[in-house]
Amino acid sequence: MTIRHRRTVAVAVAAGLIALCAPASAAPAPATTTNPAAAAAGWLAQQFSDSSNHPAPDGDHFNFPNSTFYWSGLTASSIFALAATKSGGDKIDAAIAFVESNVAADASIGNGPAPGPFDGSVATAALAAIVTGADATDFGHIDLLKTLKDDECKAVSFPADDKDFTTPTCPAVGAGNNTFSSVTESLIVTVEARAGGAYAPSAKALDYFLSLQCADGGFTVSNVATGCTSDVDATGYATAALVALGGHQAELGQAAAWLRGQRNPGGYWVAQGGPNVDSTGLAASALGATGADTSISRAWLASQQVSTGPTIGAGASRGALNFQGAFDASSSIKATADGLLGMVPGASLATLTSAGATRGTAVLALAAPKIASGSVVQGAKQTVTGFGFSAKEKVSGVLHSGPVSLGSVSANASGTVVVTFTVPATLAAGRHTVVLTGATSGLSSTATFIVTATAVAPGTTPSPTVPAPAGSGTQGLANSGLNGQQALLFAWIGLACVLVGSGALYFGRRRRT
């Protein structure tokens, strides 16, 4: 073998040993939290779609499920949710940029077969701009506030066919053009009240808005007051508009009283046939803005947080809020966005701002793994089950305080992993900790159990054990030992590392001479 070939082999061997000696790289640990609202924001931030219309780390918008249509309302609602938690500043920036670049098409301003603009979309974009500190008078090169003013209905106009979107709809003088529900008018009033000055709601606009309040104090969801039936969501949006307006204490008090009367003793509001997270979030946010105590509603919303399934990546569910009592990959997005407004004290569309939002979000911290037995004998089997890891990711286990590697196992599609191992016979009696760490998610969870010494036969001498650290008491971690084969293996690895270092030094000197 030539000198050149010997050096090539030496370098290859050295590279392999260096890889063995160097610590294994792992995914960076994500920020975790036990705060329900912060965790819900962390889940929501993962659901934004990218240009392929699929959830991705660089996602910046939402789409109608299984379609390519931009869902402006949900994108804006998610901006409001992140702003409420003062987190995800980077995601807020990306989302508002997307809303701005698509506002003309989304609101049908100057294009499309339908007569625009659609004032609900205009008001939604304008409110998102105000919340994020963008300029609503130059948003996508459009003055949204002037657009709302110019578009205020001057005469009543209804198409003969309510599905005919080629004819403008003006339910009343002062209403926004193409107003199909009271929610649109509430958003317009909220935006104009927050903008103030020349953009403040006109007298005609206020007359129309207040006409949508029913005799019982709630607001109808319809765009006309005929046959007035109060609705939870419509009243929630309208209450926020009344708070933004200021004054109108009689109407505000009646709306708040109606909402309180509709609240279940458990803290939730019923909509769509059952306890509803979306409606509860909107109603609790509105009530909170009036100074009412909403702690019972915040507690109920927190109880709807999903605690099972993966935490990060495709199919993540932990941290989301249920829709109608169960997780749904699509419906839970809206439930989480609206629910967050009610989970955070003081989060109201009347005053909300993203100022001070930190970059990035945290995810729901993993719960402690399940230990098969709280106490096992040296040399016996133990099983640890971890939850919340990413689907199919490799999860490594380490037994401390040796440490002793337990190898790695793949999690299932639900992020659950089961690690079964034999407790080393040489492991000192006492309390020990198992740490499970995901290779791609970087998430970790820990659990402890007690190791007891094996029974000593009469006439024999018990093997010495390493005592717990001084002053640690019964809670101290006993040192985990290594068996003979493990010790020999680590000795050889240590010797190899020394030889690698010496070889590298030798070849370095030869090149310099």
Short mmCIF file of N, CA and C in Angstrom, two decimals, residues 350-481:
data_model
loop_
_atom_site.label_atom_id
_atom_site.label_comp_id
_atom_site.label_asym_id
_atom_site.label_seq_id
_atom_site.Cartn_x
_atom_site.Cartn_y
_atom_site.Cartn_z
N ALA A 350 -62.21 45.60 19.85
CA ALA A 350 -62.35 47.04 20.01
C ALA A 350 -61.02 47.72 20.34
N THR A 351 -60.08 46.97 20.89
CA THR A 351 -58.82 47.58 21.35
C THR A 351 -57.58 46.77 20.97
N LEU A 352 -57.76 45.62 20.36
CA LEU A 352 -56.66 44.68 20.13
C LEU A 352 -55.54 45.29 19.29
N THR A 353 -54.30 44.97 19.67
CA THR A 353 -53.12 45.37 18.90
C THR A 353 -52.06 44.30 19.02
N SER A 354 -51.26 44.14 17.97
CA SER A 354 -50.18 43.16 17.99
C SER A 354 -48.88 43.75 18.52
N ALA A 355 -48.89 45.01 18.91
CA ALA A 355 -47.68 45.65 19.44
C ALA A 355 -47.15 44.86 20.63
N GLY A 356 -45.86 44.60 20.61
CA GLY A 356 -45.24 43.86 21.71
C GLY A 356 -45.26 42.36 21.53
N ALA A 357 -45.80 41.86 20.42
CA ALA A 357 -45.82 40.42 20.19
C ALA A 357 -44.40 39.91 19.97
N THR A 358 -44.03 38.86 20.67
CA THR A 358 -42.71 38.27 20.50
C THR A 358 -42.67 37.42 19.23
N ARG A 359 -41.50 37.24 18.70
CA ARG A 359 -41.35 36.39 17.53
C ARG A 359 -41.39 34.93 17.98
N GLY A 360 -42.05 34.12 17.18
CA GLY A 360 -42.13 32.71 17.52
C GLY A 360 -43.24 32.43 18.53
N THR A 361 -43.58 31.17 18.63
CA THR A 361 -44.59 30.71 19.58
C THR A 361 -44.06 29.49 20.32
N ALA A 362 -44.76 29.10 21.35
CA ALA A 362 -44.40 27.90 22.11
C ALA A 362 -45.46 26.83 21.87
N VAL A 363 -45.07 25.58 22.06
CA VAL A 363 -46.03 24.48 21.90
C VAL A 363 -46.31 23.86 23.27
N LEU A 364 -47.39 23.12 23.34
CA LEU A 364 -47.80 22.51 24.59
C LEU A 364 -46.74 21.51 25.06
N ALA A 365 -46.25 21.71 26.28
CA ALA A 365 -45.21 20.83 26.82
C ALA A 365 -45.74 19.41 26.93
N LEU A 366 -44.85 18.45 26.73
CA LEU A 366 -45.25 17.05 26.83
C LEU A 366 -45.58 16.68 28.27
N ALA A 367 -46.57 15.84 28.43
CA ALA A 367 -46.88 15.30 29.75
C ALA A 367 -45.84 14.25 30.11
N ALA A 368 -45.70 13.96 31.38
CA ALA A 368 -44.73 12.94 31.81
C ALA A 368 -45.11 11.59 31.22
N PRO A 369 -44.13 10.81 30.80
CA PRO A 369 -44.43 9.48 30.27
C PRO A 369 -45.11 8.60 31.33
N LYS A 370 -45.77 7.57 30.87
CA LYS A 370 -46.40 6.61 31.76
C LYS A 370 -45.40 5.51 32.09
N ILE A 371 -45.18 5.28 33.39
CA ILE A 371 -44.26 4.24 33.84
C ILE A 371 -45.08 3.00 34.19
N ALA A 372 -44.66 1.85 33.66
CA ALA A 372 -45.41 0.61 33.92
C ALA A 372 -45.41 0.25 35.39
N SER A 373 -44.27 0.46 36.06
CA SER A 373 -44.18 0.13 37.48
C SER A 373 -43.39 1.23 38.18
N GLY A 374 -43.94 1.71 39.28
CA GLY A 374 -43.26 2.76 40.01
C GLY A 374 -42.02 2.28 40.72
N SER A 375 -41.88 0.96 40.88
CA SER A 375 -40.72 0.39 41.56
C SER A 375 -40.39 -0.96 40.93
N VAL A 376 -39.12 -1.13 40.54
CA VAL A 376 -38.68 -2.40 39.94
C VAL A 376 -37.37 -2.84 40.59
N VAL A 377 -37.13 -4.12 40.50
CA VAL A 377 -35.91 -4.71 41.07
C VAL A 377 -34.79 -4.65 40.04
N GLN A 378 -33.58 -4.50 40.50
CA GLN A 378 -32.42 -4.54 39.61
C GLN A 378 -32.48 -5.77 38.72
N GLY A 379 -32.27 -5.57 37.41
CA GLY A 379 -32.29 -6.68 36.46
C GLY A 379 -33.67 -7.00 35.93
N ALA A 380 -34.71 -6.30 36.39
CA ALA A 380 -36.06 -6.58 35.93
C ALA A 380 -36.42 -5.71 34.72
N LYS A 381 -37.55 -6.01 34.09
CA LYS A 381 -38.03 -5.25 32.94
C LYS A 381 -38.80 -4.02 33.39
N GLN A 382 -38.70 -2.96 32.60
CA GLN A 382 -39.47 -1.73 32.83
C GLN A 382 -39.95 -1.23 31.47
N THR A 383 -41.15 -0.64 31.45
CA THR A 383 -41.71 -0.09 30.22
C THR A 383 -42.13 1.36 30.46
N VAL A 384 -41.74 2.22 29.52
CA VAL A 384 -42.07 3.63 29.58
C VAL A 384 -42.82 4.00 28.31
N THR A 385 -43.97 4.66 28.44
CA THR A 385 -44.77 5.07 27.29
C THR A 385 -44.84 6.59 27.23
N GLY A 386 -44.34 7.15 26.13
CA GLY A 386 -44.35 8.60 25.96
C GLY A 386 -45.41 9.03 24.95
N PHE A 387 -45.87 10.26 25.10
CA PHE A 387 -46.96 10.76 24.25
C PHE A 387 -46.60 12.14 23.68
N GLY A 388 -47.19 12.47 22.53
CA GLY A 388 -47.09 13.81 21.98
C GLY A 388 -45.94 14.06 21.04
N PHE A 389 -45.16 13.03 20.71
CA PHE A 389 -44.06 13.23 19.77
C PHE A 389 -44.62 13.33 18.35
N SER A 390 -43.78 13.71 17.40
CA SER A 390 -44.24 13.78 16.02
C SER A 390 -44.51 12.38 15.48
N ALA A 391 -45.42 12.31 14.55
CA ALA A 391 -45.79 11.02 13.98
C ALA A 391 -44.58 10.35 13.34
N LYS A 392 -44.33 9.10 13.73
CA LYS A 392 -43.30 8.24 13.13
C LYS A 392 -41.86 8.67 13.43
N GLU A 393 -41.65 9.68 14.24
CA GLU A 393 -40.27 10.11 14.48
C GLU A 393 -39.54 9.14 15.41
N LYS A 394 -38.21 9.11 15.31
CA LYS A 394 -37.39 8.30 16.20
C LYS A 394 -37.30 9.00 17.56
N VAL A 395 -37.52 8.24 18.61
CA VAL A 395 -37.46 8.76 19.97
C VAL A 395 -36.41 7.97 20.74
N SER A 396 -35.42 8.65 21.28
CA SER A 396 -34.36 7.98 22.04
C SER A 396 -34.68 8.04 23.53
N GLY A 397 -34.24 7.04 24.22
CA GLY A 397 -34.42 6.99 25.66
C GLY A 397 -33.08 6.93 26.37
N VAL A 398 -32.96 7.64 27.48
CA VAL A 398 -31.74 7.62 28.28
C VAL A 398 -32.14 7.47 29.73
N LEU A 399 -31.47 6.54 30.41
CA LEU A 399 -31.72 6.30 31.82
C LEU A 399 -30.63 7.02 32.62
N HIS A 400 -31.02 7.88 33.50
CA HIS A 400 -30.08 8.64 34.32
C HIS A 400 -30.13 8.12 35.75
N SER A 401 -28.98 8.26 36.52
CA SER A 401 -27.92 9.20 36.21
C SER A 401 -26.62 8.51 35.84
N GLY A 402 -26.64 7.69 34.80
CA GLY A 402 -25.45 7.01 34.33
C GLY A 402 -24.59 7.84 33.41
N PRO A 403 -25.07 8.21 32.24
CA PRO A 403 -26.35 7.80 31.67
C PRO A 403 -26.25 6.44 30.99
N VAL A 404 -27.38 5.77 30.82
CA VAL A 404 -27.45 4.49 30.13
C VAL A 404 -28.40 4.66 28.95
N SER A 405 -27.90 4.44 27.74
CA SER A 405 -28.74 4.57 26.55
C SER A 405 -29.73 3.42 26.48
N LEU A 406 -30.97 3.75 26.19
CA LEU A 406 -32.01 2.74 26.02
C LEU A 406 -32.34 2.53 24.55
N GLY A 407 -31.54 3.12 23.67
CA GLY A 407 -31.78 2.99 22.24
C GLY A 407 -32.87 3.93 21.77
N SER A 408 -33.36 3.69 20.57
CA SER A 408 -34.41 4.53 19.99
C SER A 408 -35.52 3.67 19.40
N VAL A 409 -36.72 4.20 19.43
CA VAL A 409 -37.90 3.52 18.92
C VAL A 409 -38.72 4.52 18.13
N SER A 410 -39.39 4.07 17.09
CA SER A 410 -40.23 4.97 16.29
C SER A 410 -41.59 5.16 16.96
N ALA A 411 -42.03 6.40 17.00
CA ALA A 411 -43.37 6.68 17.50
C ALA A 411 -44.40 6.24 16.47
N ASN A 412 -45.61 6.01 16.91
CA ASN A 412 -46.65 5.65 15.95
C ASN A 412 -47.26 6.90 15.33
N ALA A 413 -48.30 6.74 14.53
CA ALA A 413 -48.89 7.87 13.82
C ALA A 413 -49.50 8.89 14.77
N SER A 414 -49.81 8.49 16.00
CA SER A 414 -50.38 9.40 16.99
C SER A 414 -49.31 10.03 17.87
N GLY A 415 -48.04 9.74 17.59
CA GLY A 415 -46.96 10.33 18.39
C GLY A 415 -46.69 9.61 19.69
N THR A 416 -47.21 8.39 19.83
CA THR A 416 -46.99 7.61 21.05
C THR A 416 -45.84 6.64 20.84
N VAL A 417 -44.98 6.52 21.83
CA VAL A 417 -43.83 5.62 21.74
C VAL A 417 -43.75 4.77 22.99
N VAL A 418 -43.39 3.50 22.83
CA VAL A 418 -43.26 2.57 23.95
C VAL A 418 -41.83 2.05 23.99
N VAL A 419 -41.16 2.26 25.10
CA VAL A 419 -39.77 1.82 25.28
C VAL A 419 -39.73 0.80 26.41
N THR A 420 -39.31 -0.42 26.09
CA THR A 420 -39.17 -1.47 27.10
C THR A 420 -37.70 -1.82 27.23
N PHE A 421 -37.21 -1.92 28.45
CA PHE A 421 -35.78 -2.19 28.66
C PHE A 421 -35.59 -2.98 29.95
N THR A 422 -34.39 -3.55 30.07
CA THR A 422 -34.02 -4.26 31.28
C THR A 422 -33.20 -3.33 32.16
N VAL A 423 -33.62 -3.17 33.38
CA VAL A 423 -32.88 -2.34 34.32
C VAL A 423 -31.55 -3.03 34.62
N PRO A 424 -30.40 -2.35 34.37
CA PRO A 424 -29.11 -2.99 34.63
C PRO A 424 -29.02 -3.54 36.05
N ALA A 425 -28.48 -4.75 36.15
CA ALA A 425 -28.35 -5.37 37.48
C ALA A 425 -27.40 -4.58 38.36
N THR A 426 -26.51 -3.81 37.72
CA THR A 426 -25.54 -3.03 38.50
C THR A 426 -26.05 -1.63 38.84
N LEU A 427 -27.26 -1.30 38.40
CA LEU A 427 -27.80 0.02 38.67
C LEU A 427 -28.06 0.19 40.16
N ALA A 428 -27.57 1.28 40.72
CA ALA A 428 -27.70 1.49 42.16
C ALA A 428 -29.16 1.62 42.55
N ALA A 429 -29.48 1.11 43.71
CA ALA A 429 -30.84 1.24 44.23
C ALA A 429 -31.13 2.73 44.48
N GLY A 430 -32.36 3.12 44.25
CA GLY A 430 -32.75 4.51 44.47
C GLY A 430 -33.64 5.02 43.35
N ARG A 431 -33.83 6.32 43.30
CA ARG A 431 -34.71 6.93 42.31
C ARG A 431 -33.91 7.24 41.05
N HIS A 432 -34.49 6.88 39.89
CA HIS A 432 -33.83 7.11 38.61
C HIS A 432 -34.80 7.78 37.64
N THR A 433 -34.25 8.44 36.64
CA THR A 433 -35.05 9.20 35.69
C THR A 433 -34.85 8.69 34.27
N VAL A 434 -35.95 8.56 33.54
CA VAL A 434 -35.91 8.22 32.13
C VAL A 434 -36.27 9.47 31.34
N VAL A 435 -35.44 9.80 30.35
CA VAL A 435 -35.69 10.95 29.48
C VAL A 435 -35.93 10.45 28.06
N LEU A 436 -37.05 10.81 27.48
CA LEU A 436 -37.37 10.48 26.09
C LEU A 436 -37.25 11.75 25.26
N THR A 437 -36.53 11.67 24.12
CA THR A 437 -36.31 12.85 23.29
C THR A 437 -36.57 12.52 21.83
N GLY A 438 -37.39 13.34 21.17
CA GLY A 438 -37.68 13.14 19.75
C GLY A 438 -36.54 13.64 18.88
N ALA A 439 -36.17 12.87 17.88
CA ALA A 439 -35.03 13.22 17.02
C ALA A 439 -35.35 14.40 16.10
N THR A 440 -36.58 14.51 15.63
CA THR A 440 -36.93 15.59 14.71
C THR A 440 -37.67 16.73 15.39
N SER A 441 -38.51 16.41 16.36
CA SER A 441 -39.26 17.47 17.05
C SER A 441 -38.42 18.18 18.09
N GLY A 442 -37.45 17.46 18.68
CA GLY A 442 -36.65 18.04 19.76
C GLY A 442 -37.37 18.05 21.09
N LEU A 443 -38.59 17.53 21.14
CA LEU A 443 -39.36 17.52 22.38
C LEU A 443 -38.86 16.44 23.32
N SER A 444 -38.92 16.72 24.61
CA SER A 444 -38.48 15.76 25.63
C SER A 444 -39.52 15.65 26.73
N SER A 445 -39.55 14.48 27.35
CA SER A 445 -40.38 14.27 28.53
C SER A 445 -39.64 13.35 29.48
N THR A 446 -39.89 13.49 30.76
CA THR A 446 -39.17 12.72 31.76
C THR A 446 -40.13 12.09 32.76
N ALA A 447 -39.71 10.98 33.30
CA ALA A 447 -40.45 10.28 34.36
C ALA A 447 -39.45 9.59 35.26
N THR A 448 -39.83 9.38 36.49
CA THR A 448 -38.94 8.73 37.46
C THR A 448 -39.57 7.46 38.01
N PHE A 449 -38.71 6.57 38.46
CA PHE A 449 -39.17 5.36 39.13
C PHE A 449 -38.10 4.92 40.12
N ILE A 450 -38.46 4.00 41.00
CA ILE A 450 -37.56 3.53 42.04
C ILE A 450 -36.98 2.18 41.64
N VAL A 451 -35.68 2.03 41.84
CA VAL A 451 -35.00 0.75 41.64
C VAL A 451 -34.64 0.20 43.02
N THR A 452 -35.02 -1.03 43.25
CA THR A 452 -34.70 -1.68 44.53
C THR A 452 -33.66 -2.76 44.31
N ALA A 453 -32.87 -3.02 45.34
CA ALA A 453 -31.81 -4.03 45.25
C ALA A 453 -32.42 -5.43 45.23
N THR A 454 -31.76 -6.32 44.51
CA THR A 454 -32.20 -7.71 44.51
C THR A 454 -31.94 -8.31 45.87
N ALA A 455 -32.76 -9.32 46.21
CA ALA A 455 -32.60 -9.98 47.51
C ALA A 455 -31.26 -10.70 47.56
N VAL A 456 -30.57 -10.62 48.69
CA VAL A 456 -29.27 -11.25 48.87
C VAL A 456 -29.46 -12.59 49.56
N ALA A 457 -28.90 -13.66 48.97
CA ALA A 457 -29.02 -15.00 49.57
C ALA A 457 -28.26 -15.05 50.89
N PRO A 458 -28.77 -15.84 51.85
CA PRO A 458 -28.09 -15.95 53.16
C PRO A 458 -26.64 -16.40 52.98
N GLY A 459 -25.77 -15.78 53.72
CA GLY A 459 -24.36 -16.16 53.70
C GLY A 459 -23.56 -15.52 52.60
N THR A 460 -24.18 -14.65 51.79
CA THR A 460 -23.44 -13.98 50.72
C THR A 460 -23.26 -12.53 51.08
N THR A 461 -22.33 -11.89 50.38
CA THR A 461 -22.05 -10.48 50.63
C THR A 461 -22.74 -9.63 49.58
N PRO A 462 -23.59 -8.67 49.96
CA PRO A 462 -24.29 -7.85 48.97
C PRO A 462 -23.32 -6.99 48.18
N SER A 463 -23.65 -6.76 46.93
CA SER A 463 -22.82 -5.89 46.10
C SER A 463 -22.96 -4.46 46.59
N PRO A 464 -21.85 -3.75 46.65
CA PRO A 464 -21.92 -2.36 47.12
C PRO A 464 -22.72 -1.51 46.14
N THR A 465 -23.41 -0.53 46.64
CA THR A 465 -24.14 0.42 45.80
C THR A 465 -23.59 1.81 46.03
N VAL A 466 -23.71 2.62 45.01
CA VAL A 466 -23.23 4.00 45.12
C VAL A 466 -24.30 4.81 45.84
N PRO A 467 -23.96 5.46 46.94
CA PRO A 467 -24.98 6.22 47.67
C PRO A 467 -25.43 7.45 46.89
N ALA A 468 -26.62 7.95 47.26
CA ALA A 468 -27.13 9.19 46.66
C ALA A 468 -26.23 10.34 47.06
N PRO A 469 -26.21 11.41 46.26
CA PRO A 469 -25.37 12.56 46.61
C PRO A 469 -25.71 13.09 48.00
N ALA A 470 -24.67 13.54 48.69
CA ALA A 470 -24.87 14.03 50.05
C ALA A 470 -25.87 15.16 50.07
N GLY A 471 -26.75 15.14 51.05
CA GLY A 471 -27.72 16.20 51.22
C GLY A 471 -28.91 16.09 50.29
N SER A 472 -28.96 15.04 49.45
CA SER A 472 -30.05 14.94 48.50
C SER A 472 -31.27 14.28 49.10
N GLY A 473 -31.13 13.58 50.18
CA GLY A 473 -32.27 12.92 50.80
C GLY A 473 -32.79 11.81 49.91
N THR A 474 -34.03 11.43 50.14
CA THR A 474 -34.60 10.34 49.37
C THR A 474 -34.91 10.73 47.94
N GLN A 475 -34.91 12.05 47.64
CA GLN A 475 -35.22 12.50 46.29
C GLN A 475 -33.98 12.53 45.40
N GLY A 476 -32.81 12.28 45.95
CA GLY A 476 -31.59 12.36 45.15
C GLY A 476 -31.54 11.26 44.11
N LEU A 477 -30.91 11.51 42.96
CA LEU A 477 -30.76 10.51 41.93
C LEU A 477 -29.56 9.64 42.23
N ALA A 478 -29.75 8.34 42.33
CA ALA A 478 -28.64 7.42 42.51
C ALA A 478 -27.88 7.33 41.19
N ASN A 479 -26.56 7.08 41.27
CA ASN A 479 -25.76 6.99 40.06
C ASN A 479 -26.05 5.67 39.35
N SER A 480 -26.32 5.74 38.04
CA SER A 480 -26.56 4.54 37.25
C SER A 480 -25.21 3.94 36.85
N GLY A 481 -25.01 2.66 37.10
CA GLY A 481 -23.74 2.02 36.78
C GLY A 481 -23.72 1.46 35.38
#
